Each structure stands twice: as structure tokens, then as C-alpha cells.
mmCIF file with all atom_site columns, C-alpha atoms in Angstrom:
data_model
loop_
_atom_site.group_PDB
_atom_site.id
_atom_site.type_symbol
_atom_site.label_atom_id
_atom_site.label_alt_id
_atom_site.label_comp_id
_atom_site.label_asym_id
_atom_site.label_entity_id
_atom_site.label_seq_id
_atom_site.pdbx_PDB_ins_code
_atom_site.Cartn_x
_atom_site.Cartn_y
_atom_site.Cartn_z
_atom_site.occupancy
_atom_site.B_iso_or_equiv
_atom_site.pdbx_formal_charge
_atom_site.auth_seq_id
_atom_site.auth_comp_id
_atom_site.auth_asym_id
_atom_site.auth_atom_id
_atom_site.pdbx_PDB_model_num
ATOM 1   C CA . MET N 1 1   ? -1.615  19.013  -15.515 1.00 0.00 ? 1   MET N CA 1
ATOM 2   C CA . LYS N 1 2   ? -4.172  18.460  -12.770 1.00 0.00 ? 2   LYS N CA 1
ATOM 3   C CA . GLN N 1 3   ? -7.776  18.816  -13.716 1.00 0.00 ? 3   GLN N CA 1
ATOM 4   C CA . SER N 1 4   ? -10.906 18.710  -11.627 1.00 0.00 ? 4   SER N CA 1
ATOM 5   C CA . VAL N 1 5   ? -13.371 15.858  -12.176 1.00 0.00 ? 5   VAL N CA 1
ATOM 6   C CA . SER N 1 6   ? -16.770 15.607  -10.486 1.00 0.00 ? 6   SER N CA 1
ATOM 7   C CA . VAL N 1 7   ? -17.822 12.102  -9.475  1.00 0.00 ? 7   VAL N CA 1
ATOM 8   C CA . GLU N 1 8   ? -20.590 10.653  -7.354  1.00 0.00 ? 8   GLU N CA 1
ATOM 9   C CA . ILE N 1 9   ? -19.897 8.071   -4.662  1.00 0.00 ? 9   ILE N CA 1
ATOM 10  C CA . ALA N 1 10  ? -22.592 6.885   -2.264  1.00 0.00 ? 10  ALA N CA 1
ATOM 11  C CA . GLY N 1 11  ? -24.872 9.672   -3.415  1.00 0.00 ? 11  GLY N CA 1
ATOM 12  C CA . GLN N 1 12  ? -22.296 12.341  -2.633  1.00 0.00 ? 12  GLN N CA 1
ATOM 13  C CA . THR N 1 13  ? -20.736 14.484  -5.331  1.00 0.00 ? 13  THR N CA 1
ATOM 14  C CA . LEU N 1 14  ? -16.999 14.886  -4.979  1.00 0.00 ? 14  LEU N CA 1
ATOM 15  C CA . SER N 1 15  ? -14.597 17.045  -6.936  1.00 0.00 ? 15  SER N CA 1
ATOM 16  C CA . ILE N 1 16  ? -11.344 15.177  -7.514  1.00 0.00 ? 16  ILE N CA 1
ATOM 17  C CA . ARG N 1 17  ? -8.180  16.867  -8.812  1.00 0.00 ? 17  ARG N CA 1
ATOM 18  C CA . SER N 1 18  ? -6.040  14.463  -10.776 1.00 0.00 ? 18  SER N CA 1
ATOM 19  C CA . ASP N 1 19  ? -3.358  14.238  -13.428 1.00 0.00 ? 19  ASP N CA 1
ATOM 20  C CA . GLU N 1 20  ? -5.306  11.319  -14.889 1.00 0.00 ? 20  GLU N CA 1
ATOM 21  C CA . GLY N 1 21  ? -8.118  11.721  -17.369 1.00 0.00 ? 21  GLY N CA 1
ATOM 22  C CA . PRO N 1 22  ? -11.761 12.036  -16.354 1.00 0.00 ? 22  PRO N CA 1
ATOM 23  C CA . GLU N 1 23  ? -12.545 8.515   -17.594 1.00 0.00 ? 23  GLU N CA 1
ATOM 24  C CA . TYR N 1 24  ? -9.974  6.984   -15.264 1.00 0.00 ? 24  TYR N CA 1
ATOM 25  C CA . VAL N 1 25  ? -11.142 9.010   -12.259 1.00 0.00 ? 25  VAL N CA 1
ATOM 26  C CA . GLN N 1 26  ? -14.751 8.043   -13.019 1.00 0.00 ? 26  GLN N CA 1
ATOM 27  C CA . GLU N 1 27  ? -13.727 4.393   -13.266 1.00 0.00 ? 27  GLU N CA 1
ATOM 28  C CA . LEU N 1 28  ? -12.134 4.606   -9.809  1.00 0.00 ? 28  LEU N CA 1
ATOM 29  C CA . ALA N 1 29  ? -15.235 6.296   -8.394  1.00 0.00 ? 29  ALA N CA 1
ATOM 30  C CA . ASP N 1 30  ? -17.490 3.647   -9.946  1.00 0.00 ? 30  ASP N CA 1
ATOM 31  C CA . TYR N 1 31  ? -15.304 0.920   -8.447  1.00 0.00 ? 31  TYR N CA 1
ATOM 32  C CA . VAL N 1 32  ? -15.526 2.399   -4.950  1.00 0.00 ? 32  VAL N CA 1
ATOM 33  C CA . ASP N 1 33  ? -19.252 3.093   -5.317  1.00 0.00 ? 33  ASP N CA 1
ATOM 34  C CA . ALA N 1 34  ? -19.870 -0.502  -6.461  1.00 0.00 ? 34  ALA N CA 1
ATOM 35  C CA . HIS N 1 35  ? -18.003 -1.784  -3.392  1.00 0.00 ? 35  HIS N CA 1
ATOM 36  C CA . LEU N 1 36  ? -20.121 0.438   -1.158  1.00 0.00 ? 36  LEU N CA 1
ATOM 37  C CA . ARG N 1 37  ? -23.353 -0.768  -2.763  1.00 0.00 ? 37  ARG N CA 1
ATOM 38  C CA . GLU N 1 38  ? -22.261 -4.400  -2.559  1.00 0.00 ? 38  GLU N CA 1
ATOM 39  C CA . LEU N 1 39  ? -21.272 -4.094  1.083   1.00 0.00 ? 39  LEU N CA 1
ATOM 40  C CA . SER N 1 40  ? -24.426 -2.273  2.104   1.00 0.00 ? 40  SER N CA 1
ATOM 41  C CA . GLY N 1 41  ? -26.672 -4.602  0.152   1.00 0.00 ? 41  GLY N CA 1
ATOM 42  C CA . GLY N 1 42  ? -28.856 -1.593  -0.622  1.00 0.00 ? 42  GLY N CA 1
ATOM 43  C CA . ARG N 1 43  ? -29.528 -0.972  3.079   1.00 0.00 ? 43  ARG N CA 1
ATOM 44  C CA . ARG N 1 44  ? -28.738 2.287   4.841   1.00 0.00 ? 44  ARG N CA 1
ATOM 45  C CA . THR N 1 45  ? -28.144 0.704   8.244   1.00 0.00 ? 45  THR N CA 1
ATOM 46  C CA . TYR N 1 46  ? -24.549 1.888   8.567   1.00 0.00 ? 46  TYR N CA 1
ATOM 47  C CA . SER N 1 47  ? -23.157 5.391   8.265   1.00 0.00 ? 47  SER N CA 1
ATOM 48  C CA . VAL N 1 48  ? -21.420 6.265   5.014   1.00 0.00 ? 48  VAL N CA 1
ATOM 49  C CA . GLN N 1 49  ? -18.267 6.852   7.031   1.00 0.00 ? 49  GLN N CA 1
ATOM 50  C CA . ARG N 1 50  ? -18.342 3.328   8.488   1.00 0.00 ? 50  ARG N CA 1
ATOM 51  C CA . MET N 1 51  ? -19.093 1.837   5.087   1.00 0.00 ? 51  MET N CA 1
ATOM 52  C CA . ALA N 1 52  ? -16.228 3.803   3.525   1.00 0.00 ? 52  ALA N CA 1
ATOM 53  C CA . LEU N 1 53  ? -13.829 2.403   6.120   1.00 0.00 ? 53  LEU N CA 1
ATOM 54  C CA . LEU N 1 54  ? -15.005 -1.142  5.433   1.00 0.00 ? 54  LEU N CA 1
ATOM 55  C CA . VAL N 1 55  ? -14.616 -0.603  1.691   1.00 0.00 ? 55  VAL N CA 1
ATOM 56  C CA . ALA N 1 56  ? -11.137 0.833   2.275   1.00 0.00 ? 56  ALA N CA 1
ATOM 57  C CA . MET N 1 57  ? -10.257 -2.362  4.152   1.00 0.00 ? 57  MET N CA 1
ATOM 58  C CA . GLN N 1 58  ? -11.604 -4.513  1.300   1.00 0.00 ? 58  GLN N CA 1
ATOM 59  C CA . ILE N 1 59  ? -9.656  -2.576  -1.307  1.00 0.00 ? 59  ILE N CA 1
ATOM 60  C CA . ALA N 1 60  ? -6.496  -2.666  0.849   1.00 0.00 ? 60  ALA N CA 1
ATOM 61  C CA . ASP N 1 61  ? -6.943  -6.439  1.122   1.00 0.00 ? 61  ASP N CA 1
ATOM 62  C CA . GLU N 1 62  ? -7.217  -6.700  -2.680  1.00 0.00 ? 62  GLU N CA 1
ATOM 63  C CA . LEU N 1 63  ? -4.090  -4.573  -3.065  1.00 0.00 ? 63  LEU N CA 1
ATOM 64  C CA . PHE N 1 64  ? -2.064  -6.627  -0.590  1.00 0.00 ? 64  PHE N CA 1
ATOM 65  C CA . ARG N 1 65  ? -3.153  -9.898  -2.209  1.00 0.00 ? 65  ARG N CA 1
ATOM 66  C CA . GLU N 1 66  ? -2.192  -8.591  -5.658  1.00 0.00 ? 66  GLU N CA 1
ATOM 67  C CA . LYS N 1 67  ? 1.180   -7.391  -4.345  1.00 0.00 ? 67  LYS N CA 1
ATOM 68  C CA . ASP N 1 68  ? 1.807   -10.811 -2.798  1.00 0.00 ? 68  ASP N CA 1
ATOM 69  C CA . LEU N 1 69  ? 0.805   -12.567 -6.009  1.00 0.00 ? 69  LEU N CA 1
ATOM 70  C CA . ARG N 1 70  ? 3.094   -10.273 -8.013  1.00 0.00 ? 70  ARG N CA 1
ATOM 71  C CA . ALA N 1 71  ? 5.993   -10.870 -5.611  1.00 0.00 ? 71  ALA N CA 1
ATOM 72  C CA . ARG N 1 72  ? 5.555   -14.655 -5.850  1.00 0.00 ? 72  ARG N CA 1
ATOM 73  C CA . TYR N 1 73  ? 5.339   -14.463 -9.650  1.00 0.00 ? 73  TYR N CA 1
ATOM 74  C CA . ARG N 1 74  ? 8.427   -12.244 -9.787  1.00 0.00 ? 74  ARG N CA 1
ATOM 75  C CA . ALA N 1 75  ? 10.332  -14.721 -7.564  1.00 0.00 ? 75  ALA N CA 1
ATOM 76  C CA . ARG N 1 76  ? 9.354   -17.576 -9.915  1.00 0.00 ? 76  ARG N CA 1
ATOM 77  C CA . VAL N 1 77  ? 10.511  -15.612 -12.956 1.00 0.00 ? 77  VAL N CA 1
ATOM 78  C CA . GLU N 1 78  ? 13.809  -14.713 -11.267 1.00 0.00 ? 78  GLU N CA 1
ATOM 79  C CA . ALA N 1 79  ? 14.403  -18.349 -10.272 1.00 0.00 ? 79  ALA N CA 1
ATOM 80  C CA . ARG N 1 80  ? 13.782  -19.454 -13.854 1.00 0.00 ? 80  ARG N CA 1
ATOM 81  C CA . LEU N 1 81  ? 16.121  -16.794 -15.203 1.00 0.00 ? 81  LEU N CA 1
ATOM 82  C CA . GLU N 1 82  ? 18.856  -17.888 -12.804 1.00 0.00 ? 82  GLU N CA 1
ATOM 83  C CA . SER N 1 83  ? 18.330  -21.476 -13.904 1.00 0.00 ? 83  SER N CA 1
ATOM 84  C CA . LEU N 1 84  ? 18.560  -20.487 -17.569 1.00 0.00 ? 84  LEU N CA 1
ATOM 85  C CA . GLU N 1 85  ? 21.712  -18.476 -16.895 1.00 0.00 ? 85  GLU N CA 1
ATOM 86  C CA . ARG N 1 86  ? 23.308  -21.493 -15.203 1.00 0.00 ? 86  ARG N CA 1
ATOM 87  C CA . VAL N 1 87  ? 22.410  -23.751 -18.121 1.00 0.00 ? 87  VAL N CA 1
ATOM 88  C CA . LEU N 1 88  ? 23.744  -21.211 -20.619 1.00 0.00 ? 88  LEU N CA 1
ATOM 89  C CA . ASP N 1 89  ? 26.981  -20.849 -18.637 1.00 0.00 ? 89  ASP N CA 1
ATOM 90  C CA . GLU N 1 90  ? 27.396  -24.639 -18.586 1.00 0.00 ? 90  GLU N CA 1
ATOM 91  C CA . HIS N 1 91  ? 26.695  -24.808 -22.297 1.00 0.00 ? 91  HIS N CA 1
ATOM 92  C CA . GLU N 1 92  ? 29.266  -22.098 -23.030 1.00 0.00 ? 92  GLU N CA 1
ATOM 93  C CA . THR N 1 93  ? 31.796  -23.903 -20.877 1.00 0.00 ? 93  THR N CA 1
ATOM 94  C CA . GLN N 1 94  ? 31.213  -27.146 -22.770 1.00 0.00 ? 94  GLN N CA 1
ATOM 95  C CA . LEU N 1 95  ? 31.504  -25.350 -26.106 1.00 0.00 ? 95  LEU N CA 1
ATOM 96  C CA . SER N 1 96  ? 34.761  -23.713 -25.150 1.00 0.00 ? 96  SER N CA 1
ATOM 97  C CA . THR N 1 97  ? 36.246  -27.069 -24.028 1.00 0.00 ? 97  THR N CA 1
ATOM 98  C CA . LEU N 1 98  ? 35.213  -28.623 -27.348 1.00 0.00 ? 98  LEU N CA 1
ATOM 99  C CA . GLU N 1 99  ? 36.793  -25.758 -29.272 1.00 0.00 ? 99  GLU N CA 1
ATOM 100 C CA . GLY N 1 100 ? 39.868  -25.650 -27.110 1.00 0.00 ? 100 GLY N CA 1
#
């Protein structure tokens, strides 16, 4: 069930409706707010809108890098599984010839 959670990002209070708990929504808001603060370096030289777009690009970059890392890891795991399956098949074949 969706519930409304109030969070503050870049000094602006937002009401977020989410199926997730308030702690999770607050954690997301803190993450975005930390990115904004880090990017701005405490200066108010850029508009919040511009900063939000830059933060969105940073977070998208993180997401894409994690997806790529996961895909490469998954490919390594699949290759190892295929290798193990081949070895097991060979072993079963050898066992059946010894029994036969």
C-alpha cells in the first residue's frame, strides 16, 4: 500500500508516495541530497534544476556501470557453469564406459 513520506532534498520538502517504507525513501532522498551537496561544493552558483540534472547523470552513470559489472559477472558465472556441466558430462560418460 502506498504511503506518503516527506523528505527534504536541496532545501526543498517533497512528499513522495511509495510502496516502500519511510526509512528506504529517506535513504534515497539522503543519497540524492548528498550528491547535490557534493556536486555544488556548498556553493549556490547553479540552479537547483541544473544541479538535479547533473546529479541524475551521475546516478545514471553509476547505474549503468553497475549493470555492466553485473552482466560481466553473470557471463563469468554462466561460462563456469557450462564448463562444470561439460566436465560432469565427461565424467558420467567415463563412468558409464567403466560400468558397461
